[in-house]
Coordinates of C-alpha atoms in Angstrom, one line a residue:
M1 CA 4.7 23.7 0.9
D2 CA 2.5 27.4 1.4
R3 CA 0.3 26.0 4.7
A4 CA -2.1 28.3 4.1
S5 CA -2.4 28.0 0.2
G6 CA -1.0 24.9 0.0
H7 CA 0.9 25.5 -3.5
L8 CA 4.4 24.0 -3.8
T9 CA 7.4 25.1 -4.5
L10 CA 10.3 23.2 -6.3
L11 CA 13.3 22.7 -3.8
N12 CA 15.2 20.6 -5.7
R13 CA 15.5 16.9 -7.7
A14 CA 17.6 13.8 -6.6
E15 CA 18.3 10.6 -8.5
T16 CA 16.4 7.5 -7.1
G17 CA 19.5 5.3 -8.4
G18 CA 16.6 3.3 -10.3
R19 CA 13.9 2.9 -12.7
N20 CA 10.4 3.9 -12.3
G21 CA 10.2 4.9 -8.4
V22 CA 6.7 4.2 -7.7
H23 CA 6.4 4.8 -4.0
Q24 CA 8.3 6.7 -1.3
A25 CA 8.0 6.5 2.4
L26 CA 9.4 8.8 4.6
D27 CA 10.8 7.8 7.9
P28 CA 8.5 8.5 11.0
A29 CA 11.8 11.3 11.9
G30 CA 11.2 12.5 8.6
R31 CA 15.1 12.6 7.9
F32 CA 15.3 9.9 5.4
L33 CA 13.1 9.2 2.2
L34 CA 12.7 5.5 1.2
V35 CA 12.5 5.1 -2.6
A36 CA 10.8 1.9 -4.3
S37 CA 12.1 1.4 -7.9
Y38 CA 9.5 -0.8 -9.6
S39 CA 11.5 -1.7 -12.7
T40 CA 14.7 -2.1 -11.4
G41 CA 13.9 -4.2 -8.3
A42 CA 15.4 -2.6 -5.2
V43 CA 15.0 0.0 -2.8
A44 CA 17.2 3.4 -2.2
V45 CA 17.3 5.7 0.7
L46 CA 17.8 9.1 0.6
P47 CA 18.6 11.8 2.9
V48 CA 16.3 14.6 3.6
R49 CA 18.0 18.2 4.3
S50 CA 17.1 20.5 7.2
D51 CA 15.0 22.4 4.5
G52 CA 13.4 19.8 2.8
A53 CA 15.6 19.1 0.2
L54 CA 16.7 15.6 -0.9
G55 CA 20.4 14.4 -0.8
D56 CA 22.1 11.6 -3.1
V57 CA 21.6 8.2 -2.7
L58 CA 23.2 7.0 0.7
H59 CA 22.4 3.2 0.4
Q60 CA 20.7 0.9 -2.0
V61 CA 19.5 -3.1 -1.5
A62 CA 18.3 -5.1 -4.5
L63 CA 15.4 -7.6 -3.5
P64 CA 16.6 -11.5 -4.6
G65 CA 14.1 -14.4 -5.5
Q66 CA 12.6 -16.4 -8.1
P67 CA 10.4 -14.5 -10.4
G68 CA 6.2 -15.5 -10.1
P69 CA 4.8 -18.0 -12.4
H70 CA 2.8 -15.1 -14.3
R71 CA 5.2 -14.6 -17.6
V72 CA 3.9 -10.4 -18.2
E73 CA 3.8 -9.3 -14.9
Q74 CA 6.6 -11.7 -12.7
A75 CA 9.6 -11.5 -15.4
A76 CA 11.8 -9.7 -12.5
S77 CA 11.7 -8.1 -9.2
H78 CA 8.5 -4.9 -8.9
P79 CA 8.7 -3.6 -5.9
H80 CA 5.1 -1.3 -5.7
Q81 CA 5.2 -0.2 -1.9
I82 CA 7.1 0.7 1.1
V83 CA 5.3 0.8 4.7
F84 CA 6.9 1.2 7.7
D85 CA 5.4 -1.2 11.0
P86 CA 4.0 1.1 14.0
S87 CA 7.3 0.6 15.9
G88 CA 9.1 2.4 13.0
R89 CA 11.8 -0.2 13.2
F90 CA 10.9 -2.1 10.1
V91 CA 10.0 -1.6 6.5
V92 CA 7.8 -3.8 4.7
V93 CA 8.2 -4.0 0.5
P94 CA 5.6 -6.1 -1.1
D95 CA 7.0 -7.4 -4.3
K96 CA 4.5 -8.4 -6.9
G97 CA 7.1 -9.8 -8.9
L98 CA 8.8 -12.1 -6.8
D99 CA 5.4 -12.8 -5.2
R100 CA 7.4 -12.3 -1.0
I101 CA 6.7 -9.3 1.1
F102 CA 9.9 -8.2 2.1
V103 CA 11.2 -7.0 5.8
F104 CA 13.7 -5.0 6.8
A105 CA 15.2 -3.4 9.5
F106 CA 15.7 0.3 9.6
D107 CA 18.4 2.0 11.5
G108 CA 16.9 5.3 11.9
A109 CA 20.6 7.1 12.9
T110 CA 22.1 6.2 9.2
G111 CA 19.2 5.0 7.0
K112 CA 20.5 1.8 6.6
L113 CA 18.3 -1.2 5.9
T114 CA 19.4 -5.0 6.8
P115 CA 17.0 -8.1 5.8
T116 CA 15.2 -9.9 8.9
A117 CA 16.5 -13.5 9.9
Q118 CA 12.9 -14.3 7.9
G119 CA 13.9 -11.8 4.6
A120 CA 10.6 -12.3 3.0
A121 CA 7.4 -14.1 3.9
V122 CA 6.6 -15.9 0.6
A123 CA 3.1 -15.6 -0.7
R124 CA 1.0 -18.0 -3.2
P125 CA 2.8 -18.6 -6.6
G126 CA 1.1 -15.9 -9.1
S127 CA 0.1 -13.8 -6.0
G128 CA 1.3 -10.5 -7.0
P129 CA 1.9 -9.0 -3.5
W130 CA 0.7 -4.7 -4.4
H131 CA 0.0 -2.6 -1.4
C132 CA -0.3 -3.1 2.3
A133 CA -1.3 -1.8 5.6
F134 CA -1.0 -2.2 9.5
H135 CA -3.7 -2.7 11.9
P136 CA -3.2 0.5 14.1
T137 CA -2.8 -1.8 17.3
L138 CA -2.7 -5.0 16.7
P139 CA 0.3 -6.9 15.2
V140 CA -1.5 -7.8 12.3
L141 CA -0.6 -6.7 8.4
W142 CA -2.8 -7.0 5.5
V143 CA -2.0 -7.1 2.0
V144 CA -3.5 -6.8 -1.5
N145 CA -2.4 -9.1 -3.8
E146 CA -3.3 -7.2 -7.6
I147 CA -2.6 -10.5 -10.1
A148 CA -4.5 -13.5 -7.5
N149 CA -7.5 -10.4 -6.8
T150 CA -7.0 -11.7 -3.2
I151 CA -6.4 -10.1 0.1
A152 CA -4.4 -12.1 3.0
T153 CA -4.2 -11.4 6.4
Y154 CA -0.2 -11.5 8.4
Y155 CA 0.5 -12.0 12.0
W156 CA 3.5 -9.5 12.7
E157 CA 5.8 -10.5 15.2
A158 CA 7.2 -7.1 16.1
E159 CA 10.6 -8.2 18.2
R160 CA 11.9 -10.0 15.0
G161 CA 10.1 -8.4 12.1
H162 CA 8.7 -11.4 11.2
L163 CA 5.1 -12.4 9.2
R164 CA 3.1 -15.1 9.5
A165 CA 0.1 -16.1 7.1
A166 CA -3.2 -16.5 8.9
Q167 CA -6.1 -15.9 6.3
I168 CA -6.8 -15.1 2.4
L169 CA -9.7 -14.1 0.8
P170 CA -11.2 -12.8 -2.5
P171 CA -12.4 -8.6 -2.6
L172 CA -14.7 -9.5 -5.2
P173 CA -18.6 -10.7 -5.4
P174 CA -18.7 -14.6 -5.5
D175 CA -21.0 -14.2 -8.9
Y176 CA -18.1 -11.6 -10.5
T177 CA -16.3 -13.2 -13.1
A178 CA -15.0 -10.9 -15.6
E179 CA -11.6 -9.2 -15.7
N180 CA -9.8 -7.5 -12.5
T181 CA -6.7 -6.9 -10.5
A182 CA -7.1 -5.6 -6.8
S183 CA -5.3 -2.5 -6.0
G184 CA -5.6 0.2 -2.9
I185 CA -5.7 -0.9 0.8
A186 CA -7.1 1.5 3.5
V187 CA -8.0 1.0 7.4
S188 CA -10.4 2.6 9.3
A189 CA -9.4 4.4 12.3
G190 CA -9.1 2.1 15.1
G191 CA -8.8 -1.0 12.1
R192 CA -12.3 -2.0 12.3
F193 CA -12.8 -1.8 8.6
V194 CA -10.5 -2.6 5.8
Y195 CA -11.2 -1.7 2.3
C196 CA -9.3 -3.2 -1.4
S197 CA -10.3 -1.4 -4.3
N198 CA -10.9 -3.0 -7.5
R199 CA -10.1 -2.5 -11.1
G200 CA -12.3 -4.2 -13.5
H201 CA -15.2 -4.2 -11.2
D202 CA -14.9 -0.8 -10.4
S203 CA -15.9 -1.0 -6.8
I204 CA -14.3 -0.7 -3.3
A205 CA -14.9 -4.1 -0.7
A206 CA -15.3 -3.5 2.6
F207 CA -14.0 -6.0 4.9
A208 CA -14.8 -6.2 8.7
A209 CA -11.9 -6.9 11.1
D210 CA -11.9 -9.2 14.7
P211 CA -11.3 -6.7 16.9
T212 CA -9.1 -9.6 19.0
T213 CA -7.3 -11.6 15.6
G214 CA -7.8 -9.3 12.8
L215 CA -8.8 -12.0 10.5
L216 CA -11.2 -10.4 8.0
T217 CA -14.9 -10.8 6.8
P218 CA -16.8 -9.6 3.7
A219 CA -19.2 -6.8 4.2
G220 CA -20.3 -5.7 0.7
W221 CA -19.2 -3.6 -2.3
T222 CA -19.6 -0.2 -3.1
A223 CA -19.3 1.2 -6.2
S224 CA -16.2 3.4 -7.0
Q225 CA -18.6 5.8 -9.4
G226 CA -15.4 5.5 -11.9
R227 CA -13.3 3.4 -14.3
T228 CA -10.5 1.6 -12.7
P229 CA -10.0 2.9 -8.8
R230 CA -6.1 3.0 -8.6
F231 CA -6.1 4.3 -5.3
I232 CA -7.7 4.5 -2.1
G233 CA -7.1 6.4 0.8
F234 CA -8.9 8.5 4.4
D235 CA -8.9 12.1 4.8
P236 CA -6.6 13.4 7.7
S237 CA -10.0 12.9 10.3
R238 CA -10.8 9.0 8.9
R239 CA -14.2 10.2 8.3
F240 CA -13.8 10.3 4.4
L241 CA -12.6 7.5 2.2
C242 CA -11.2 9.0 -1.1
A243 CA -11.2 6.7 -4.2
A244 CA -8.8 8.2 -7.3
N245 CA -10.6 6.6 -10.6
E246 CA -7.8 6.4 -12.5
Q247 CA -9.4 6.0 -16.1
S248 CA -12.5 8.1 -15.8
D249 CA -10.5 11.1 -14.5
T250 CA -11.8 11.5 -10.9
V251 CA -11.6 11.6 -7.3
V252 CA -14.7 10.8 -5.4
V253 CA -15.4 11.1 -2.0
F254 CA -17.4 8.8 0.6
G255 CA -18.6 9.2 3.6
A256 CA -17.2 6.1 5.9
D257 CA -19.6 5.2 8.8
S258 CA -17.6 4.3 11.9
T259 CA -20.0 1.5 12.9
S260 CA -21.3 -0.4 10.0
G261 CA -18.5 0.5 7.4
R262 CA -20.7 1.3 5.1
L263 CA -19.5 4.5 2.4
T264 CA -22.0 6.4 1.0
A265 CA -20.9 8.6 -1.7
T266 CA -20.8 12.6 -0.9
G267 CA -21.7 13.9 -4.1
Q268 CA -18.0 15.5 -4.4
A269 CA -15.9 14.6 -7.4
I270 CA -12.6 16.2 -7.8
H271 CA -11.8 16.2 -11.7
N272 CA -8.2 15.5 -12.6
A273 CA -6.6 13.7 -15.1
S274 CA -5.6 10.2 -14.5
P275 CA -5.4 10.4 -10.7
V276 CA -3.0 7.3 -8.9
T277 CA -2.2 8.2 -6.0
I278 CA -3.2 10.9 -2.9
A279 CA -1.3 12.1 -0.2
F280 CA -3.1 14.8 2.9
A281 CA -1.4 17.6 4.3
G282 CA -1.2 17.1 8.3

């Protein structure tokens, strides 16, 4: 990446060892790239060379378990995200197809993934765990469940990589009864507010997080100003939240009030065909 212009130059390509790689995560040291293959039900580890190019797959783990009850969306394992815990010692993988949030210990020297003693936290049948995010300081993980349209709070035991369910809430207004699938999640600076995007209601739900427990309280909804907000994320300053409206081909920018959590559209909309995720340069 050219730091002045942001323009990209291709270095190389590498096989992921699976089909439909939907999400990737760099380890904290930048030595390994982890890839979730949605259609294969596996997580692969690729080495990152000194020049930034990728090497061949070093390690791959399958995600075991019984599929959930949804006959179409849960026919097999479908991991959709990879998230490192704040220590960088563990990896969390929400699996839509198996109604599980898998947890692996990560070896920073070799890139190897090893299931923890718990192996996975089991969600309600038909939940469809999709995306997740850690609180920046509290031992708390929030998980968005796509199929059930819920957001769940889990307590995180960092010494052994264990998740314990604590709360589950809908991200929709109580009077909304039409179709919807929950999608993106974003956490404000300091962890005071959690946001979840709704595809169908086409909104961003805001939740206030208790500063001691991390439990959530609904704090309102803001129209995403487009159709199907598949992804939401903060810019590096944590002052602005961007919503990628996949079916209306826009990325809409909102100002996020640090005191109330309220989102206000800035009037800026970036037009781009079918945006599904955003990555900012640090």
